[in-house]
Short mmCIF file of C-alpha atoms in Angstrom, two decimals:
data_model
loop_
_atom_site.label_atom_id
_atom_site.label_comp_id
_atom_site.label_asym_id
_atom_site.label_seq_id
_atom_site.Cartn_x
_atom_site.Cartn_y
_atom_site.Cartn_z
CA UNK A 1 -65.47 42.85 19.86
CA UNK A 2 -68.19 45.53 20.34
CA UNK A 3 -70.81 43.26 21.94
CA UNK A 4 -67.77 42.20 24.53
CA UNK A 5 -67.13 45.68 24.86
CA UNK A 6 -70.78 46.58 25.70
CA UNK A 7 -70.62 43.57 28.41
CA UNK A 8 -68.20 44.82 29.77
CA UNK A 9 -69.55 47.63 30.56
CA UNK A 10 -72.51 46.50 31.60
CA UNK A 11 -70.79 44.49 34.14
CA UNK A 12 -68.75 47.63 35.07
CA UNK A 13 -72.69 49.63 35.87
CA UNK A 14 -73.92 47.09 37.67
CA UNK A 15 -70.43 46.94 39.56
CA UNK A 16 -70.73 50.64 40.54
CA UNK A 17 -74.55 50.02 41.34
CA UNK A 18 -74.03 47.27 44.07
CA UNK A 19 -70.93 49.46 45.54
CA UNK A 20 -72.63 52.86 45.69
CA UNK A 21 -75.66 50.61 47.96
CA UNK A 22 -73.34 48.97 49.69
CA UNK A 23 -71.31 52.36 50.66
CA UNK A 24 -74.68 53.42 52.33
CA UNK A 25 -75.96 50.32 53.77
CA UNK A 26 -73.49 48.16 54.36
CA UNK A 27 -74.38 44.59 52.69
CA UNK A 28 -77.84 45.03 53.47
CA UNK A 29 -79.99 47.07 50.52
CA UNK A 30 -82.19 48.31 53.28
CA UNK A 31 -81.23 51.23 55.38
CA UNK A 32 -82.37 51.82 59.27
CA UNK A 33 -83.12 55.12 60.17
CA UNK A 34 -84.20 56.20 63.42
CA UNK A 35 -86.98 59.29 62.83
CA UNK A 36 -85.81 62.28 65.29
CA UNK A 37 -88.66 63.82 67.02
CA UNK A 38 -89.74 59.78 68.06
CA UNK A 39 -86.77 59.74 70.26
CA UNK A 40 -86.69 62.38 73.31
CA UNK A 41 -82.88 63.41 73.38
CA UNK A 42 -80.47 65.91 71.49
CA UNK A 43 -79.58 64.87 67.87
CA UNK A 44 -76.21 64.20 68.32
CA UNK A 45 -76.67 61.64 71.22
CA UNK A 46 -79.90 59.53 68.93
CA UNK A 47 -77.12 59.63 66.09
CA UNK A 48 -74.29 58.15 68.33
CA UNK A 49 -77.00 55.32 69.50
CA UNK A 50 -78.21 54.21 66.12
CA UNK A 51 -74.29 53.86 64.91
CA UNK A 52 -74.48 51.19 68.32
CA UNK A 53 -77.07 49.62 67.06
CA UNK A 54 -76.26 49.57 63.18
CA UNK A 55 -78.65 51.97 62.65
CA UNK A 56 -77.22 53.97 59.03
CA UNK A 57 -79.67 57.19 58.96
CA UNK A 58 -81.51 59.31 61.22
CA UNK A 59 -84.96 60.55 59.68
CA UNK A 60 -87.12 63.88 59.83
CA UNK A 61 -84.23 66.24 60.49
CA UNK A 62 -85.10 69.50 60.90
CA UNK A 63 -82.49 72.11 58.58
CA UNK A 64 -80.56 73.25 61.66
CA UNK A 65 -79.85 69.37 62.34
CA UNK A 66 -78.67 68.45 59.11
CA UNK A 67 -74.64 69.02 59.74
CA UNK A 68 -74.87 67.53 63.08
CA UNK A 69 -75.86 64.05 61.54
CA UNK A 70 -73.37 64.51 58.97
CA UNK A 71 -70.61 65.19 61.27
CA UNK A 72 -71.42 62.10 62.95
CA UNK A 73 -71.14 60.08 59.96
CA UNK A 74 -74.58 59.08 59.19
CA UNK A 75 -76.87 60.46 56.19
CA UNK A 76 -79.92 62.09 56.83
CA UNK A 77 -82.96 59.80 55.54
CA UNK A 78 -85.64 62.48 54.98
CA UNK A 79 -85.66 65.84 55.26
CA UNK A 80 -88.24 67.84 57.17
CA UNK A 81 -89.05 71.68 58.69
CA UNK A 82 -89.81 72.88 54.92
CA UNK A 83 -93.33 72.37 54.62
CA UNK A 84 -95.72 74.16 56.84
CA UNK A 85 -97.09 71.51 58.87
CA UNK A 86 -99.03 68.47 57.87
CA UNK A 87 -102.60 69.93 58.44
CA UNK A 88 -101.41 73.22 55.32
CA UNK A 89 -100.10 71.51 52.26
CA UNK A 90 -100.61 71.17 48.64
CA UNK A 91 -104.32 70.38 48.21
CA UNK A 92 -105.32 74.50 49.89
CA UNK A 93 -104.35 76.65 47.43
CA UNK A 94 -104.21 79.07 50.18
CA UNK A 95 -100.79 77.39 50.76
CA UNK A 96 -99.66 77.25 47.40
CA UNK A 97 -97.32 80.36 47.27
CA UNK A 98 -95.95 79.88 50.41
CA UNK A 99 -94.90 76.01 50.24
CA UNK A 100 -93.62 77.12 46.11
CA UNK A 101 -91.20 79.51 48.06
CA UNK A 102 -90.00 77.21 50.35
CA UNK A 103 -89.44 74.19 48.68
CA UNK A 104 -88.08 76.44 45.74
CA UNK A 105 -85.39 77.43 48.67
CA UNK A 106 -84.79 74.80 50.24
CA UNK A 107 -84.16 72.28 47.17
CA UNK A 108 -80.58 73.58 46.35
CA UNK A 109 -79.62 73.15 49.73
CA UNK A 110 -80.74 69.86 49.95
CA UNK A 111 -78.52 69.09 46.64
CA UNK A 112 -75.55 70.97 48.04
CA UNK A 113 -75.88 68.95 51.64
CA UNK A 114 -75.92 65.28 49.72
CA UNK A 115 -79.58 64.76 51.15
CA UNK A 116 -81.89 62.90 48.37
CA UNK A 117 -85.78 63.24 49.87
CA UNK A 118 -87.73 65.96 50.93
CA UNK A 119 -91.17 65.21 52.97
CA UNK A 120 -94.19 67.11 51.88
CA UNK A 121 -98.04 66.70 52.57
CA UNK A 122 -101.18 66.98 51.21
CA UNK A 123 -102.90 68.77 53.83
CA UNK A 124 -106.66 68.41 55.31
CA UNK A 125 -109.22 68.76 53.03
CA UNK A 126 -112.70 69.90 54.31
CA UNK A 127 -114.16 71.07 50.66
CA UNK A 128 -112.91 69.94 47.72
CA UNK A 129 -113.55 66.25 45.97
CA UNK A 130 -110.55 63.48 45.85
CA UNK A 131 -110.37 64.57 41.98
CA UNK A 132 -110.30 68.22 42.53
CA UNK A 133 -107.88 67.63 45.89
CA UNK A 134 -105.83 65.93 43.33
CA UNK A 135 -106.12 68.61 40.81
CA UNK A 136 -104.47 71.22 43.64
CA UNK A 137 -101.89 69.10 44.67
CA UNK A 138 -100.90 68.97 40.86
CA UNK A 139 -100.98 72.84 40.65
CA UNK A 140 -98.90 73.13 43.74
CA UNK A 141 -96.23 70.17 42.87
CA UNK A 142 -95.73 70.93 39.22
CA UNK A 143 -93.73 74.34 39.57
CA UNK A 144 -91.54 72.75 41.74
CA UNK A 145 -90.85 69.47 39.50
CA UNK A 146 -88.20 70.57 37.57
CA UNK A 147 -85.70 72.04 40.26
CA UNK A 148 -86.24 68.76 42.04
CA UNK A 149 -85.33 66.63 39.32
CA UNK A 150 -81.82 69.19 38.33
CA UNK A 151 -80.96 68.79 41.91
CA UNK A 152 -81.66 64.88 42.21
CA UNK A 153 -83.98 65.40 45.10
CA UNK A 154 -86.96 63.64 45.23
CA UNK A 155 -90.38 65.19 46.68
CA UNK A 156 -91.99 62.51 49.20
CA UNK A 157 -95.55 62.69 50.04
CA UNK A 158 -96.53 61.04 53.15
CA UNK A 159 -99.45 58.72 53.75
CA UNK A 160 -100.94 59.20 57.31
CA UNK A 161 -104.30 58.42 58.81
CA UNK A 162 -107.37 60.35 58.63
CA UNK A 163 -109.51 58.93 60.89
CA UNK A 164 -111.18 60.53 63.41
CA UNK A 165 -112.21 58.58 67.01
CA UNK A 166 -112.21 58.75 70.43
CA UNK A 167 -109.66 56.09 71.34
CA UNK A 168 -106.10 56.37 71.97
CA UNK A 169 -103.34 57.55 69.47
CA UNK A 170 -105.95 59.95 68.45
CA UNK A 171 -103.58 62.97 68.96
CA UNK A 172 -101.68 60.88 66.08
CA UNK A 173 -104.73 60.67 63.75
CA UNK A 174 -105.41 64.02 61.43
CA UNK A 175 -109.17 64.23 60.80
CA UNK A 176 -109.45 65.49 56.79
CA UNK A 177 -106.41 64.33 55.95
CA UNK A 178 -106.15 63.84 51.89
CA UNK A 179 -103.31 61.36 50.99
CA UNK A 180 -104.85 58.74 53.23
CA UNK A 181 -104.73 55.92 51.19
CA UNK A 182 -102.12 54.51 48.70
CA UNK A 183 -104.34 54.26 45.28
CA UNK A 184 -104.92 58.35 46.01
CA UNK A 185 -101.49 58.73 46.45
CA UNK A 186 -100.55 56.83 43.04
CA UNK A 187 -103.18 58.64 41.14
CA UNK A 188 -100.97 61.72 42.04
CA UNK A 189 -97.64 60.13 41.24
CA UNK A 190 -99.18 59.32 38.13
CA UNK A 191 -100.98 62.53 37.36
CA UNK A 192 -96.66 64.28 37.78
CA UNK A 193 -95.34 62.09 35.86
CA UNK A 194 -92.15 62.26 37.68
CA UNK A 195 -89.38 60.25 39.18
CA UNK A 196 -88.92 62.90 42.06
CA UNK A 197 -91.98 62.61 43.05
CA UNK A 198 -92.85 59.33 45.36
CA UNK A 199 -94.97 58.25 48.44
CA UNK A 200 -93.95 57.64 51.71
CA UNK A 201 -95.64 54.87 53.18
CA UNK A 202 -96.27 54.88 56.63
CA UNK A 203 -96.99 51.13 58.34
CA UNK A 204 -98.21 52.19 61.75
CA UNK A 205 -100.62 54.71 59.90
CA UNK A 206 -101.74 52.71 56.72
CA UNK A 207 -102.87 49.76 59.37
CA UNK A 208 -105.18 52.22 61.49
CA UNK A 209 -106.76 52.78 58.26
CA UNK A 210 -107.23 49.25 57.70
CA UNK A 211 -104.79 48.28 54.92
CA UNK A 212 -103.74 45.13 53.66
CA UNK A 213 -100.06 46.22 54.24
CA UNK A 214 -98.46 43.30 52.44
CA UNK A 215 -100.75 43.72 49.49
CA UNK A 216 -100.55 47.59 48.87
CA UNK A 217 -96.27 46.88 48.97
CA UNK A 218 -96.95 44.48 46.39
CA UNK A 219 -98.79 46.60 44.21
CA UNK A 220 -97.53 49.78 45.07
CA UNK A 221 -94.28 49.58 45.45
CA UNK A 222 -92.63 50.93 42.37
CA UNK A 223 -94.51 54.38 44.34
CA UNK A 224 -92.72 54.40 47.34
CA UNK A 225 -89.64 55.62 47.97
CA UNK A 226 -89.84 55.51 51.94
CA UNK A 227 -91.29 53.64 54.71
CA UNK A 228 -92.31 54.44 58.36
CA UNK A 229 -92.82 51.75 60.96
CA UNK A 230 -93.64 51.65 64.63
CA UNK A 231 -95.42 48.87 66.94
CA UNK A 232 -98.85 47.55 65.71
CA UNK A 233 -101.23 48.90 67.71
CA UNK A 234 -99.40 50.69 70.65
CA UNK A 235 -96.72 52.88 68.21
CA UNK A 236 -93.79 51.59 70.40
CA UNK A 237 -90.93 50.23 69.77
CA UNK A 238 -90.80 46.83 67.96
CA UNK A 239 -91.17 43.76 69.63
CA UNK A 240 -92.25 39.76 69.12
CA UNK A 241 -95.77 40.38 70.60
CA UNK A 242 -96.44 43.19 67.71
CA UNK A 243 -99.86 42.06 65.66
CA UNK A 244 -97.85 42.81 62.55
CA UNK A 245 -94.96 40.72 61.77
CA UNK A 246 -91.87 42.98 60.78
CA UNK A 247 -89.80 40.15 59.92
CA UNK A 248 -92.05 39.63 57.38
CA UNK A 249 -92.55 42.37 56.12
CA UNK A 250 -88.72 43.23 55.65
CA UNK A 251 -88.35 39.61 53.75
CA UNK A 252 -91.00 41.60 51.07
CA UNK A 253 -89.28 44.29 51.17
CA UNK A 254 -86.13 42.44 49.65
CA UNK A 255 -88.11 40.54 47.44
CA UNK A 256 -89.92 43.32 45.49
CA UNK A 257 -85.91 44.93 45.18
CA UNK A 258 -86.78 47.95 47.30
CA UNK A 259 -83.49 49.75 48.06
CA UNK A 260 -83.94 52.54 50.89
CA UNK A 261 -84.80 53.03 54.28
CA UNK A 262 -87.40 52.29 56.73
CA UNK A 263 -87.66 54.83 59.46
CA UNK A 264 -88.00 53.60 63.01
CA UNK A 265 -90.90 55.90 64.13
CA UNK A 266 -92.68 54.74 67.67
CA UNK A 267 -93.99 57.54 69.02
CA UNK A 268 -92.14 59.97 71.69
CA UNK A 269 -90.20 57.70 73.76
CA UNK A 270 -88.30 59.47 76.88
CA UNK A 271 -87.49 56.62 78.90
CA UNK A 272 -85.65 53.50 77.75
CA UNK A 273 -84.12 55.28 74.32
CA UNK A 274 -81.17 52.16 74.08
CA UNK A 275 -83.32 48.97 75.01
CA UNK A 276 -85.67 50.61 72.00
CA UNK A 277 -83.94 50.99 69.49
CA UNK A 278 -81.65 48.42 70.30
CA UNK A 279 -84.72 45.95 70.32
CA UNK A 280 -86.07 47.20 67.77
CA UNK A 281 -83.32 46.48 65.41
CA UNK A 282 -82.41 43.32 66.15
CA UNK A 283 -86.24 42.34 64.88
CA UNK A 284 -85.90 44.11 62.20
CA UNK A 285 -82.30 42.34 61.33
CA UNK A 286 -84.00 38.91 62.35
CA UNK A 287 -81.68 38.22 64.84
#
């Protein structure tokens, strides 16, 4: 009679489980999200076009923009506009008391608003080694550990590219940045000790800094809580020419059991918003 019992409650968590993804995502594990300053128009208009295009989540939303999404019935991905810029995070200690303050704010609201993840970065480093860049960021991230996990909001550090060249896209390149590369990233997840504390990995990014994409997702994915994806190498929208196969990489996705959202992130499109996003998806969806 007990074991029974215990199955059937077992049955009745993983019941609750599948509902509470499907609530959010429909019958797909894997949320869309459209990330807001990559699409040139007011929030409320980006929100009504992803709902057209069975997009679930708009991403990067700026505090003042948080009711608007929820008013329009979608959930906001990410949060952003707490940190003080990508180039002044947690590896300066200059930052330190500043980005505490903030984050030590902010966190409750996020809680009281529904919204899980928080971004945050690591900031350029121009001094310090990986290990003592590591050492900050774990000075800096540690205070703010336990509010995070009482509110069930998760800190997200973002992996972008740090390389520095002449070519094009450079403007979306940032020269010293620390958290370049996924095993740096890990060492820090490990290092907190945390489930509120993950990596957002960022496609577009991780591939100008030559990653094996599918291979860091295989080993890296119990890390990351996010994803970020734009056109391979242009940062448009998606489409069939792309050098990286999204299809693919979505099919991965399902198979390692990740359950979140990738953020649709080309970047700054003013002309053509629909055709986009609406393209876009549909590769993503494998239609």
């Amino acid at each position: 009679m007990r074991i029974m019992k215990r199955y059937i409650q077992v049955i009745f968590i993983c019941w609750l489980s599948i509902n509470s993804i499907t609530e959010v995502y429909g019958k797909d594990p894997i949320g869309i999200s459209l990330v807001k300053w990559s699409f040139r128009t007011q929030t409320a208009i980006l929100c009504d076009m992803a709902k057209e295009n069975g997009a679930v989540a708009i991403d990067m939303v700026d505090p003042e923009k948080w009711d608007i999404v929820k008013e329009k019935g979608l959930t906001v991905a990410m949060a952003d506009g707490i940190d003080m810029g990508i180039e002044r995070g947690f590896c300066d200690r200059r930052w330190h008391s500043s980005l505490i303050e903030n984050y030590k704010r902010f966190i409750p609201l996020l809680a009281e608003k529904g919204i899980k993840q928080v971004v945050c970065y690591s900031g350029i480093n121009t001094d310090l080694s990986d290990e003592e860049a590591l050492e900050a960021c774990v000075e800096g991230l540690k205070p703010l550990l336990d509010i995070a996990e009482k509110a069930n909001v998760t800190l997200v550090m973002e992996l972008l590219s740090s390389r520095n060249t002449e070519e094009i896209f450079t403007k979306q390149r940032f020269s010293y940045y620390q958290c370049d590369n996924p095993e740096w990233g890990v060492a820090l997840c490990k290092k907190l000790n945390s489930p509120n504390f993950k990596l957002l990995y960022d496609v577009w990014h991780m591939n100008d800094m030559g990653r094996d994409i599918m291979s860091d997702i295989k080993k890296y994915h119990s890390y990351i809580s996010h994803y970020h994806i734009a056109g391979i190498p242009e940062r448009k929208g998606l489409n069939r020419t792309d050098s990286f196969n999204y299809q693919q990489f979505m099919k991965l996705l399902k198979k390692v059991g990740y359950q979140g959202y990738v953020g649709l992130e080309p970047d700054r499109i003013e002309k053509n918003l629909k055709s986009t996003i609406q393209e876009s998806i549909t590769l993503l969806k494998n239609k």
